[in-house]
Coordinates of C-alpha atoms (C1' of nucleotides) in Angstrom, one line a residue:
Chain A
M1 CA 11.1 22.5 12.2
K2 CA 14.1 19.8 14.5
L3 CA 11.3 17.2 14.5
R4 CA 14.0 15.1 12.2
C5 CA 16.1 13.7 14.8
R6 CA 17.1 10.4 13.9
D7 CA 20.5 12.0 13.5
T8 CA 21.4 14.8 14.7
V9 CA 21.5 17.9 12.9
S10 CA 23.8 21.0 12.9
D11 CA 22.8 24.4 13.2
E12 CA 24.5 24.7 10.1
E13 CA 22.1 22.7 7.8
E14 CA 19.3 23.9 9.8
R15 CA 19.7 27.3 8.6
A16 CA 19.9 25.9 5.6
L17 CA 17.2 23.9 5.7
E18 CA 15.6 27.3 7.1
H19 CA 16.6 29.3 4.2
A20 CA 15.0 26.8 1.7
C21 CA 11.6 27.2 2.6
S22 CA 10.3 30.2 1.6
G23 CA 6.9 30.6 3.5
F24 CA 4.3 29.2 4.7
R25 CA 0.5 28.2 3.6
E26 CA -2.5 27.6 5.1
A27 CA -6.0 25.3 3.9
K28 CA -10.0 24.7 5.2
P29 CA -10.7 21.0 5.3
K30 CA -10.8 19.2 1.4
E31 CA -9.2 21.6 0.1
V32 CA -6.7 19.8 -2.7
L33 CA -3.1 20.5 -1.9
V34 CA -2.0 19.2 -4.7
H35 CA -3.6 18.4 -8.1
E36 CA -1.9 14.4 -9.2
R37 CA -0.2 15.9 -12.6
R38 CA 0.2 18.5 -12.9
P39 CA 4.1 20.2 -12.9
Q40 CA 5.3 21.1 -9.2
T41 CA 8.2 23.5 -8.6
Q42 CA 7.5 23.2 -4.9
S43 CA 7.5 21.0 -2.0
H44 CA 5.3 20.9 1.7
L45 CA 6.3 20.6 5.0
L46 CA 3.0 19.4 7.2
L47 CA 3.2 21.5 10.9
E48 CA -0.3 21.9 11.5
G49 CA -3.0 19.4 11.4
I50 CA -3.4 15.7 8.9
V51 CA -3.3 15.5 5.2
A52 CA -3.9 12.2 3.0
R53 CA -2.9 11.4 -0.2
Q54 CA -5.3 9.2 -1.9
S55 CA -5.9 7.4 -5.7
T56 CA -9.7 8.0 -7.1
L57 CA -10.6 5.0 -9.5
S58 CA -12.5 5.9 -12.3
D59 CA -16.1 4.9 -10.9
G60 CA -14.8 6.6 -7.6
R61 CA -13.3 4.4 -5.4
R62 CA -11.5 6.1 -3.1
Q63 CA -8.3 5.6 -1.6
I64 CA -5.7 6.9 0.1
V65 CA -2.7 5.7 0.5
A66 CA 0.0 7.5 3.1
L67 CA -1.7 10.4 5.5
H68 CA 0.4 12.5 7.7
V69 CA 1.0 13.9 10.8
P70 CA 2.8 17.0 12.1
G71 CA 6.5 17.0 11.5
D72 CA 6.3 15.0 7.9
F73 CA 6.9 15.9 4.0
V74 CA 4.4 15.4 2.7
D75 CA 5.4 16.0 -0.8
L76 CA 9.4 16.0 -0.9
H77 CA 9.3 13.6 -3.5
S78 CA 7.8 15.8 -6.3
F79 CA 11.2 17.6 -6.5
L80 CA 12.9 14.4 -8.1
V81 CA 9.3 13.2 -10.2
Q82 CA 8.1 16.2 -11.1
S83 CA 3.8 15.4 -10.9
L84 CA 2.7 13.1 -8.9
E85 CA -0.2 10.0 -9.7
H86 CA -2.2 10.8 -6.7
D87 CA -3.8 13.9 -4.8
V88 CA -2.6 16.1 -1.6
V89 CA -5.5 17.0 0.5
A90 CA -6.1 18.2 3.2
L91 CA -8.4 16.5 5.7
T92 CA -8.0 19.2 8.4
P93 CA -7.7 22.2 8.4
V94 CA -4.2 22.7 8.1
R95 CA -0.8 25.2 8.0
I96 CA 2.4 24.2 5.6
A97 CA 6.0 25.5 4.8
I98 CA 6.5 25.6 1.7
F99 CA 10.0 24.8 -0.1
P100 CA 10.9 25.8 -3.8
H101 CA 12.4 22.5 -5.8
A102 CA 15.9 25.4 -6.4
G103 CA 16.6 25.5 -3.1
L104 CA 16.5 21.0 -2.1
R105 CA 18.3 21.1 -4.8
A106 CA 21.1 23.2 -4.2
I107 CA 21.0 21.6 -0.6
T108 CA 21.4 18.3 -2.1
E109 CA 24.7 20.0 -3.9
T110 CA 26.7 21.3 -0.9
H111 CA 24.6 19.7 2.1
P112 CA 25.9 16.0 0.7
H113 CA 24.7 15.1 5.7
L114 CA 21.4 16.6 4.7
A115 CA 20.3 15.5 1.9
R116 CA 20.3 12.2 3.4
M117 CA 18.9 13.4 5.8
L118 CA 15.4 14.1 3.4
W119 CA 16.2 10.4 1.8
L120 CA 15.8 8.9 4.3
S121 CA 12.5 10.4 5.3
T122 CA 11.6 9.6 1.8
L123 CA 12.6 5.9 2.5
L124 CA 11.0 5.9 5.9
D125 CA 7.4 7.3 3.9
A126 CA 8.4 4.2 1.6
A127 CA 8.3 1.5 4.1
L128 CA 5.2 3.5 5.6
H129 CA 3.5 2.5 1.9
R130 CA 4.6 -1.2 2.3
E131 CA 3.1 -1.7 6.0
W132 CA -0.5 -0.6 4.1
V133 CA 0.6 -2.3 1.5
L134 CA 1.0 -6.5 4.4
T135 CA -2.0 -3.9 5.8
V136 CA -5.0 -3.6 4.0
G137 CA -3.4 -7.1 1.2
R138 CA -3.5 -9.2 4.6
R139 CA -5.0 -8.3 7.5
T140 CA -8.8 -8.3 8.6
A141 CA -10.6 -5.6 8.8
K142 CA -10.4 -5.4 12.5
E143 CA -6.6 -6.1 12.4
R144 CA -7.0 -3.0 10.3
V145 CA -8.4 -0.4 12.0
A146 CA -6.6 -1.2 15.3
H147 CA -3.3 -1.0 13.2
L148 CA -4.2 2.2 11.8
L149 CA -5.0 3.5 15.5
C150 CA -2.3 1.7 17.0
E151 CA 0.2 3.1 13.9
L152 CA -1.1 7.0 13.9
H153 CA -0.6 7.3 18.1
A154 CA 2.5 6.2 17.7
R155 CA 3.7 9.0 14.9
M156 CA 1.6 11.5 16.7
R157 CA 3.7 11.2 20.0
V158 CA 6.7 11.5 18.7
V159 CA 5.6 14.9 18.1
E160 CA 4.4 15.5 21.5
R161 CA 0.4 15.4 19.5
T162 CA -0.3 13.0 21.7
T163 CA -1.9 12.9 26.1
G164 CA -1.0 10.1 27.2
N165 CA -2.5 7.1 26.0
S166 CA -5.0 9.3 23.8
Y167 CA -5.1 12.1 20.8
Q168 CA -6.6 14.0 18.5
L169 CA -7.0 12.6 15.1
P170 CA -10.0 14.5 13.2
L171 CA -11.0 12.0 10.5
S172 CA -14.4 10.6 9.4
Q173 CA -15.0 7.7 9.7
T174 CA -14.9 6.8 6.3
D175 CA -11.4 8.8 5.6
I176 CA -10.0 5.8 8.3
A177 CA -12.2 3.1 5.5
D178 CA -10.7 4.7 2.4
A179 CA -7.7 4.9 4.5
C180 CA -7.8 0.7 5.1
G181 CA -9.9 -0.1 2.2
L182 CA -13.0 -1.2 3.8
T183 CA -16.2 1.0 3.6
N184 CA -17.3 3.3 7.0
V185 CA -20.5 1.1 7.3
H186 CA -18.1 -1.4 8.6
V187 CA -15.5 0.6 9.9
N188 CA -18.0 2.4 12.9
R189 CA -19.1 -2.0 13.0
V190 CA -15.2 -2.6 13.9
L191 CA -15.3 0.7 15.6
R192 CA -18.0 -1.1 18.3
R193 CA -16.2 -4.0 18.2
L194 CA -13.0 -2.3 19.7
R195 CA -14.7 -0.3 21.9
E196 CA -17.0 -3.2 23.1
A197 CA -13.7 -5.6 23.7
G198 CA -11.7 -2.2 25.9
L199 CA -9.4 -2.0 23.4
A200 CA -10.4 1.8 22.0
R201 CA -11.8 4.2 21.6
F202 CA -13.1 6.9 18.3
R203 CA -15.5 9.4 19.3
T204 CA -15.7 13.0 19.2
K205 CA -12.8 12.7 17.5
I206 CA -10.9 11.8 20.3
V207 CA -8.8 8.5 20.1
E208 CA -9.0 6.6 23.4
I209 CA -6.3 3.7 24.1
L210 CA -7.6 1.6 26.7
D211 CA -5.3 -1.7 26.7
P212 CA -2.6 -0.7 24.5
E213 CA -1.4 -3.4 24.8
G214 CA -4.5 -5.4 23.9
L215 CA -4.6 -3.1 21.0
A216 CA -0.9 -4.1 19.9
A217 CA -1.5 -7.0 19.3
A218 CA -4.9 -8.2 18.5
A219 CA -3.7 -5.8 14.8
E220 CA -0.2 -7.1 15.2
F221 CA 1.7 -4.7 15.7
D222 CA 5.7 -4.2 15.7
P223 CA 6.6 0.0 15.1
F224 CA 10.1 -1.4 14.4
Y225 CA 8.6 -0.4 10.3
L226 CA 8.5 3.2 11.4
H227 CA 12.5 2.9 12.6
L228 CA 12.5 5.1 15.2
G229 CA 15.4 4.0 15.6
G230 CA 18.5 6.9 15.4
F231 CA 22.1 6.6 14.2
P232 CA 24.6 8.4 12.6
R233 CA 24.0 8.2 8.9
Chain B
M1 CA 24.3 -1.1 -15.3
K2 CA 23.3 2.7 -17.2
L3 CA 19.3 1.1 -17.4
R4 CA 18.1 4.3 -15.6
C5 CA 18.0 5.9 -18.2
R6 CA 15.4 8.3 -16.9
D7 CA 17.8 10.5 -17.0
T8 CA 21.5 11.1 -18.8
V9 CA 24.5 9.6 -17.3
S10 CA 27.5 10.7 -17.6
D11 CA 30.5 8.1 -18.3
E12 CA 32.1 9.8 -15.4
E13 CA 28.8 9.0 -12.5
E14 CA 28.5 5.5 -14.7
R15 CA 32.7 5.4 -13.6
A16 CA 31.7 6.0 -9.7
L17 CA 28.6 3.6 -9.8
E18 CA 30.7 0.6 -11.8
H19 CA 33.5 1.3 -9.3
A20 CA 30.7 0.7 -6.0
C21 CA 30.2 -2.5 -6.8
S22 CA 32.6 -4.7 -4.7
G23 CA 30.8 -8.0 -5.7
F24 CA 28.7 -10.7 -7.5
R25 CA 26.0 -12.9 -6.2
E26 CA 24.1 -15.9 -7.1
A27 CA 21.5 -17.4 -5.8
K28 CA 18.5 -19.9 -6.9
P29 CA 14.9 -20.3 -5.9
K30 CA 12.7 -19.2 -2.6
E31 CA 16.5 -18.0 -1.2
V32 CA 17.0 -15.3 0.8
L33 CA 18.9 -12.4 0.2
V34 CA 18.0 -9.9 3.5
H35 CA 16.4 -11.0 6.0
E36 CA 14.9 -8.7 8.3
R37 CA 15.8 -7.4 11.4
R38 CA 19.5 -7.8 10.3
P39 CA 21.9 -5.0 10.1
Q40 CA 23.2 -4.3 6.5
T41 CA 26.1 -3.1 4.9
Q42 CA 25.2 -3.3 1.6
S43 CA 23.0 -3.1 -1.1
H44 CA 21.8 -4.8 -4.3
L45 CA 21.3 -5.0 -8.3
L46 CA 19.1 -7.2 -9.4
L47 CA 20.6 -8.2 -13.2
E48 CA 18.5 -11.5 -14.0
G49 CA 15.2 -12.9 -13.0
I50 CA 13.1 -11.8 -10.0
V51 CA 13.3 -11.2 -6.5
A52 CA 10.0 -10.3 -3.5
R53 CA 10.2 -8.5 -1.5
Q54 CA 7.7 -9.8 1.5
S55 CA 6.7 -10.0 5.2
T56 CA 4.4 -12.9 6.7
L57 CA 2.0 -12.1 9.2
S58 CA 2.6 -14.6 13.0
D59 CA -0.1 -16.6 11.7
G60 CA 1.8 -17.4 8.0
R61 CA -0.4 -15.1 5.9
R62 CA 1.9 -13.9 3.3
Q63 CA 2.3 -10.4 1.7
I64 CA 4.7 -9.4 -0.8
V65 CA 5.3 -5.9 -1.3
A66 CA 6.7 -5.7 -4.2
L67 CA 8.1 -7.3 -6.8
H68 CA 11.7 -6.4 -8.8
V69 CA 12.3 -7.1 -12.4
P70 CA 16.3 -7.1 -14.0
G71 CA 17.9 -3.2 -13.7
D72 CA 15.8 -2.6 -10.2
F73 CA 17.6 -1.6 -6.2
V74 CA 16.3 -3.7 -4.4
D75 CA 17.1 -2.9 -1.4
L76 CA 18.9 0.8 -1.8
H77 CA 17.5 1.6 0.7
S78 CA 19.6 -0.4 4.0
F79 CA 22.5 2.1 2.9
L80 CA 20.2 4.7 5.3
V81 CA 17.6 2.7 7.8
Q82 CA 20.2 0.5 7.8
S83 CA 18.1 -3.0 8.9
L84 CA 14.2 -3.5 6.8
E85 CA 11.5 -4.5 7.6
H86 CA 11.0 -7.1 5.5
D87 CA 12.6 -10.0 3.5
V88 CA 14.7 -10.2 -0.1
V89 CA 13.5 -13.6 -1.3
A90 CA 15.0 -15.1 -5.2
L91 CA 11.6 -16.5 -6.8
T92 CA 13.7 -17.4 -9.3
P93 CA 17.0 -18.5 -10.5
V94 CA 19.1 -14.6 -9.7
R95 CA 22.1 -13.0 -10.4
I96 CA 22.8 -10.1 -8.3
A97 CA 25.9 -7.0 -8.0
I98 CA 26.4 -6.3 -4.7
F99 CA 27.3 -2.1 -3.9
P100 CA 28.3 -1.9 0.1
H101 CA 27.1 1.1 1.9
A102 CA 30.3 3.0 2.2
G103 CA 30.8 3.3 -1.1
L104 CA 27.1 4.7 -2.2
R105 CA 27.9 7.0 0.6
A106 CA 30.8 8.1 -0.9
I107 CA 28.1 8.5 -4.1
T108 CA 26.1 11.6 -1.3
E109 CA 29.1 13.2 -1.4
T110 CA 31.1 13.2 -4.7
H111 CA 28.5 13.3 -7.5
P112 CA 25.6 14.8 -6.1
H113 CA 23.4 14.1 -9.8
L114 CA 24.4 10.7 -9.5
A115 CA 22.9 10.0 -5.6
R116 CA 20.2 11.8 -7.4
M117 CA 18.8 9.5 -9.7
L118 CA 19.6 6.4 -7.0
W119 CA 17.2 9.0 -4.7
L120 CA 15.0 8.8 -7.5
S121 CA 14.7 6.0 -7.8
T122 CA 13.8 4.7 -4.2
L123 CA 11.2 7.1 -4.9
L124 CA 9.9 5.4 -7.8
D125 CA 9.6 2.3 -5.6
A126 CA 7.2 3.8 -3.6
A127 CA 5.4 5.5 -6.3
L128 CA 4.6 1.5 -7.5
H129 CA 4.2 1.0 -3.7
R130 CA 1.2 2.9 -3.7
E131 CA -0.6 1.5 -6.1
W132 CA -0.3 -1.5 -4.5
V133 CA -2.3 0.4 -1.7
L134 CA -4.6 1.5 -4.2
T135 CA -5.0 -1.8 -5.8
V136 CA -5.1 -4.4 -2.7
G137 CA -7.1 -1.5 -0.9
R138 CA -10.0 -1.1 -3.6
R139 CA -9.6 -3.0 -7.2
T140 CA -11.6 -6.3 -7.0
A141 CA -9.7 -10.0 -7.2
K142 CA -9.4 -9.8 -11.5
E143 CA -8.3 -5.6 -12.1
R144 CA -5.4 -6.9 -9.1
V145 CA -4.2 -9.8 -11.4
A146 CA -4.6 -7.8 -14.7
H147 CA -2.8 -4.2 -13.6
L148 CA 0.1 -6.9 -11.9
L149 CA -0.2 -8.6 -15.5
C150 CA 0.1 -5.1 -17.2
E151 CA 2.0 -3.5 -14.6
L152 CA 4.3 -6.2 -14.9
H153 CA 4.5 -6.2 -19.2
A154 CA 6.1 -2.2 -18.9
R155 CA 8.2 -2.7 -16.4
M156 CA 10.4 -6.0 -18.2
R157 CA 10.0 -4.0 -21.5
V158 CA 11.4 -1.4 -19.9
V159 CA 14.7 -3.4 -20.0
E160 CA 13.5 -5.3 -23.2
R161 CA 12.5 -9.1 -21.3
T162 CA 9.7 -8.8 -24.1
T163 CA 8.5 -10.3 -27.6
G164 CA 5.8 -7.8 -28.6
N165 CA 3.0 -8.8 -26.3
S166 CA 5.1 -11.9 -23.9
Y167 CA 6.9 -12.5 -21.4
Q168 CA 8.5 -14.4 -19.1
L169 CA 6.6 -14.7 -15.4
P170 CA 9.1 -17.1 -13.1
L171 CA 6.3 -17.0 -10.6
S172 CA 3.8 -19.8 -9.2
Q173 CA 0.1 -18.0 -8.6
T174 CA 0.6 -19.1 -4.6
D175 CA 3.6 -15.9 -5.9
I176 CA 0.5 -13.8 -7.4
A177 CA -1.7 -15.3 -5.7
D178 CA 1.1 -13.9 -2.4
A179 CA 1.2 -9.9 -4.2
C180 CA -3.0 -9.3 -5.1
G181 CA -3.1 -9.6 -1.8
L182 CA -5.4 -13.3 -3.3
T183 CA -5.5 -16.8 -2.2
N184 CA -3.8 -18.7 -5.0
V185 CA -7.7 -20.9 -5.5
H186 CA -9.0 -17.5 -6.8
V187 CA -5.8 -16.1 -9.1
N188 CA -6.5 -19.8 -10.9
R189 CA -10.0 -18.7 -10.8
V190 CA -9.6 -14.7 -12.3
L191 CA -6.3 -16.1 -14.3
R192 CA -9.4 -18.5 -16.0
R193 CA -11.7 -15.9 -16.8
L194 CA -9.4 -13.6 -17.7
R195 CA -8.5 -15.8 -20.7
E196 CA -12.1 -17.2 -21.1
A197 CA -12.1 -13.2 -22.1
G198 CA -10.2 -13.2 -24.3
L199 CA -7.2 -10.3 -22.1
A200 CA -4.8 -12.4 -20.7
R201 CA -3.2 -16.3 -21.0
F202 CA -0.9 -17.9 -17.9
R203 CA 0.5 -21.0 -19.1
T204 CA 4.4 -22.6 -18.7
K205 CA 5.7 -19.4 -16.9
I206 CA 4.5 -17.1 -19.2
V207 CA 2.1 -13.9 -19.8
E208 CA 0.7 -13.4 -22.9
I209 CA -1.6 -9.9 -23.0
L210 CA -3.9 -10.6 -26.0
D211 CA -6.0 -7.5 -26.3
P212 CA -3.6 -4.9 -23.8
E213 CA -6.1 -2.1 -24.5
G214 CA -9.1 -3.9 -22.5
L215 CA -6.7 -5.2 -20.4
A216 CA -5.7 -2.6 -19.0
A217 CA -9.0 -1.4 -18.9
A218 CA -9.9 -3.4 -16.6
A219 CA -7.4 -3.2 -14.3
E220 CA -7.8 0.8 -15.0
F221 CA -4.0 0.3 -15.4
D222 CA -1.8 3.4 -16.5
P223 CA 1.7 3.6 -16.6
F224 CA 1.6 7.5 -15.0
Y225 CA 2.8 6.2 -11.7
L226 CA 6.3 4.5 -13.1
H227 CA 7.3 7.5 -14.4
L228 CA 9.0 7.2 -17.1
G229 CA 8.8 10.3 -18.9
G230 CA 13.0 11.3 -18.2
F231 CA 13.2 14.9 -17.9
P232 CA 16.7 16.5 -16.4
R233 CA 17.5 16.2 -12.3
Chain C
dC1 C1' 7.6 -46.2 -7.7
dG2 C1' 6.3 -43.1 -4.3
dG3 C1' 7.1 -38.3 -3.6
dC4 C1' 6.5 -33.4 -3.6
dT5 C1' 5.2 -29.5 -5.7
dG6 C1' 2.0 -26.7 -8.3
dC7 C1' -2.6 -26.4 -11.1
dT8 C1' -7.4 -27.3 -10.9
dT9 C1' -12.4 -27.8 -9.6
dG10 C1' -16.6 -28.4 -7.1
dA11 C1' -19.5 -27.3 -2.8
dA12 C1' -19.8 -24.5 1.9
dT13 C1' -18.7 -21.1 4.2
dG14 C1' -19.1 -16.5 5.4
dC15 C1' -15.6 -12.1 6.2
dG16 C1' -17.2 -7.6 4.4
dG17 C1' -20.4 -4.8 0.6
dT18 C1' -24.4 -3.0 -0.2
dC19 C1' -29.1 -1.4 0.3
dA20 C1' -32.5 1.1 3.4
dA21 C1' -33.8 3.5 7.1
dG22 C1' -33.3 6.2 11.4
dT23 C1' -30.1 9.2 14.4
dC24 C1' -28.0 13.4 16.2
dC25 C1' -26.4 16.7 16.1
dA26 C1' -23.9 21.5 14.3
dG27 C1' -25.4 24.8 11.0
dT28 C1' -28.8 27.8 8.8
dG29 C1' -32.4 30.8 8.2
dG30 C1' -37.8 31.4 9.2
Chain D
dC1 C1' -38.1 31.0 19.7
dC2 C1' -37.9 26.9 16.0
dA3 C1' -38.4 24.6 11.7
dC4 C1' -35.2 23.4 7.9
dT5 C1' -30.6 21.4 5.7
dG6 C1' -27.5 18.1 5.8
dG7 C1' -23.2 15.9 7.1
dA8 C1' -21.4 12.0 9.5
dC9 C1' -22.6 8.5 12.3
dT10 C1' -25.5 3.6 13.7
dT11 C1' -28.1 -0.5 12.6
dG12 C1' -30.3 -3.5 10.4
dA13 C1' -30.8 -7.2 7.1
dC14 C1' -29.4 -8.6 3.0
dC15 C1' -26.6 -10.4 -0.5
dG16 C1' -22.3 -12.0 -2.9
dC17 C1' -17.0 -12.5 -3.8
dA18 C1' -13.3 -14.2 -2.1
dT19 C1' -11.9 -17.9 1.0
dT20 C1' -11.5 -22.2 3.0
dC21 C1' -11.7 -27.0 2.6
dA22 C1' -11.4 -31.4 0.3
dA23 C1' -10.5 -34.4 -3.6
dG24 C1' -8.3 -35.0 -7.8
dC25 C1' -4.6 -34.3 -11.6
dA26 C1' -0.1 -33.3 -13.9
dG27 C1' 4.3 -33.4 -14.2
dC28 C1' 9.0 -33.5 -12.2
dC29 C1' 12.6 -36.4 -9.6
dG30 C1' 15.1 -38.8 -6.2

DNA sequence: CGGCTGCTTGAATGCGGTCAAGTCCAGTGG
DNA sequence: CCACTGGACTTGACCGCATTCAAGCAGCCG
């Protein structure tokens, strides 16, 4: 639970955070963990698996607005906005830690530094959102998929879910398409092109990055926006 | 400065906030207020005018990732992430209030409720970002432009910058294009179609919404994501 | 006056979507 | 054991929305 090491977290703060956790939960793929527009009284920290935040237009067009890997606070923001404007859905089997809002609120009253760290984690979410706006707004299909593979590689590595240049990514091509603002058919074609270009491979739910520099160049990926550097807050 | 009335702000908190403001600044269109990747020591609250946060790919493709209207804290997040991954640019003549990070940090130590309000404002930013991901990822060109006009109308109304169903929007069509992930040429065509359909008009830097319900329907616009409802935090 | 920026419109191009058919499984049940 | 089923992946052919390229126009300013 001490995954958030962009700044030092004291033992006392770690205990305060553990104290705010009321329990755990598991869920299966496709299960909706949080429904949009329903008042929430707790937030969720992802321990294992992958979850998506997604919105759907009336005619069924679906967009994944964020993907989360283990260690991410999936809906910390519900603590202050009460109800979400999107669904939170498990894409794989997941394990989750639950944090009632009352406890989070108490932390903001008594542990300002820890509160800033939590605030920071929502700011990093926002930075990811902005990069995604850039991606779906201006990058080509090939760049989008390549960028997503690079981003997830970097984020998975932080939480030690990679083995060298490959990592498990138990998503369907349709999931990737909905994250990139493309169709599953076109994602399939793009993945083939990436494979044929010797850049990356995605099969049997495993991503292998064959040419890290080449893939990053093709995506114009620069991990700066992940703000991985630590400094005192 | 008491624009943030989603929850009550006490006199004492208002004074604390005013105390944290170190001064003011003006800038002309196209001026870069904050450069990406440069360490920051202060944040900026927009008082008058419109600013954009934008990223640019190496070949010049530009994406506006956020637009700000008076009353918005443009880069409050620099307080915790130190340097931004995007530029902050004035699109019109602007007037700005400056808040050194030290003062903001002090607020988090001594005014937990005010700190939560500031945190909330960054969460609302993130909610806007997510809606934009949905927009550029899944909406058609016509829907995108219509949605932007609706969103800005709602946001401008909150800060009393509207007169009935019209408001000043001193942006170029290229700015709108870069916000919507389109080209200026196509935005021009879409605006014509919106006008011919009797939905909205945008000329001489003024937006007139001729058919609010029709425009919202065409955009599938629902202001819920703006989280305008107030409740205690 | 020229020069610049932004708006407008037309014609051609192309990226990604749509539609459709077919393949490859893992799971299920006869 | 194999037939059946459903879901995800793959590939091809065609289509269309938005881009690109280009030209012309309007307003503003030195």
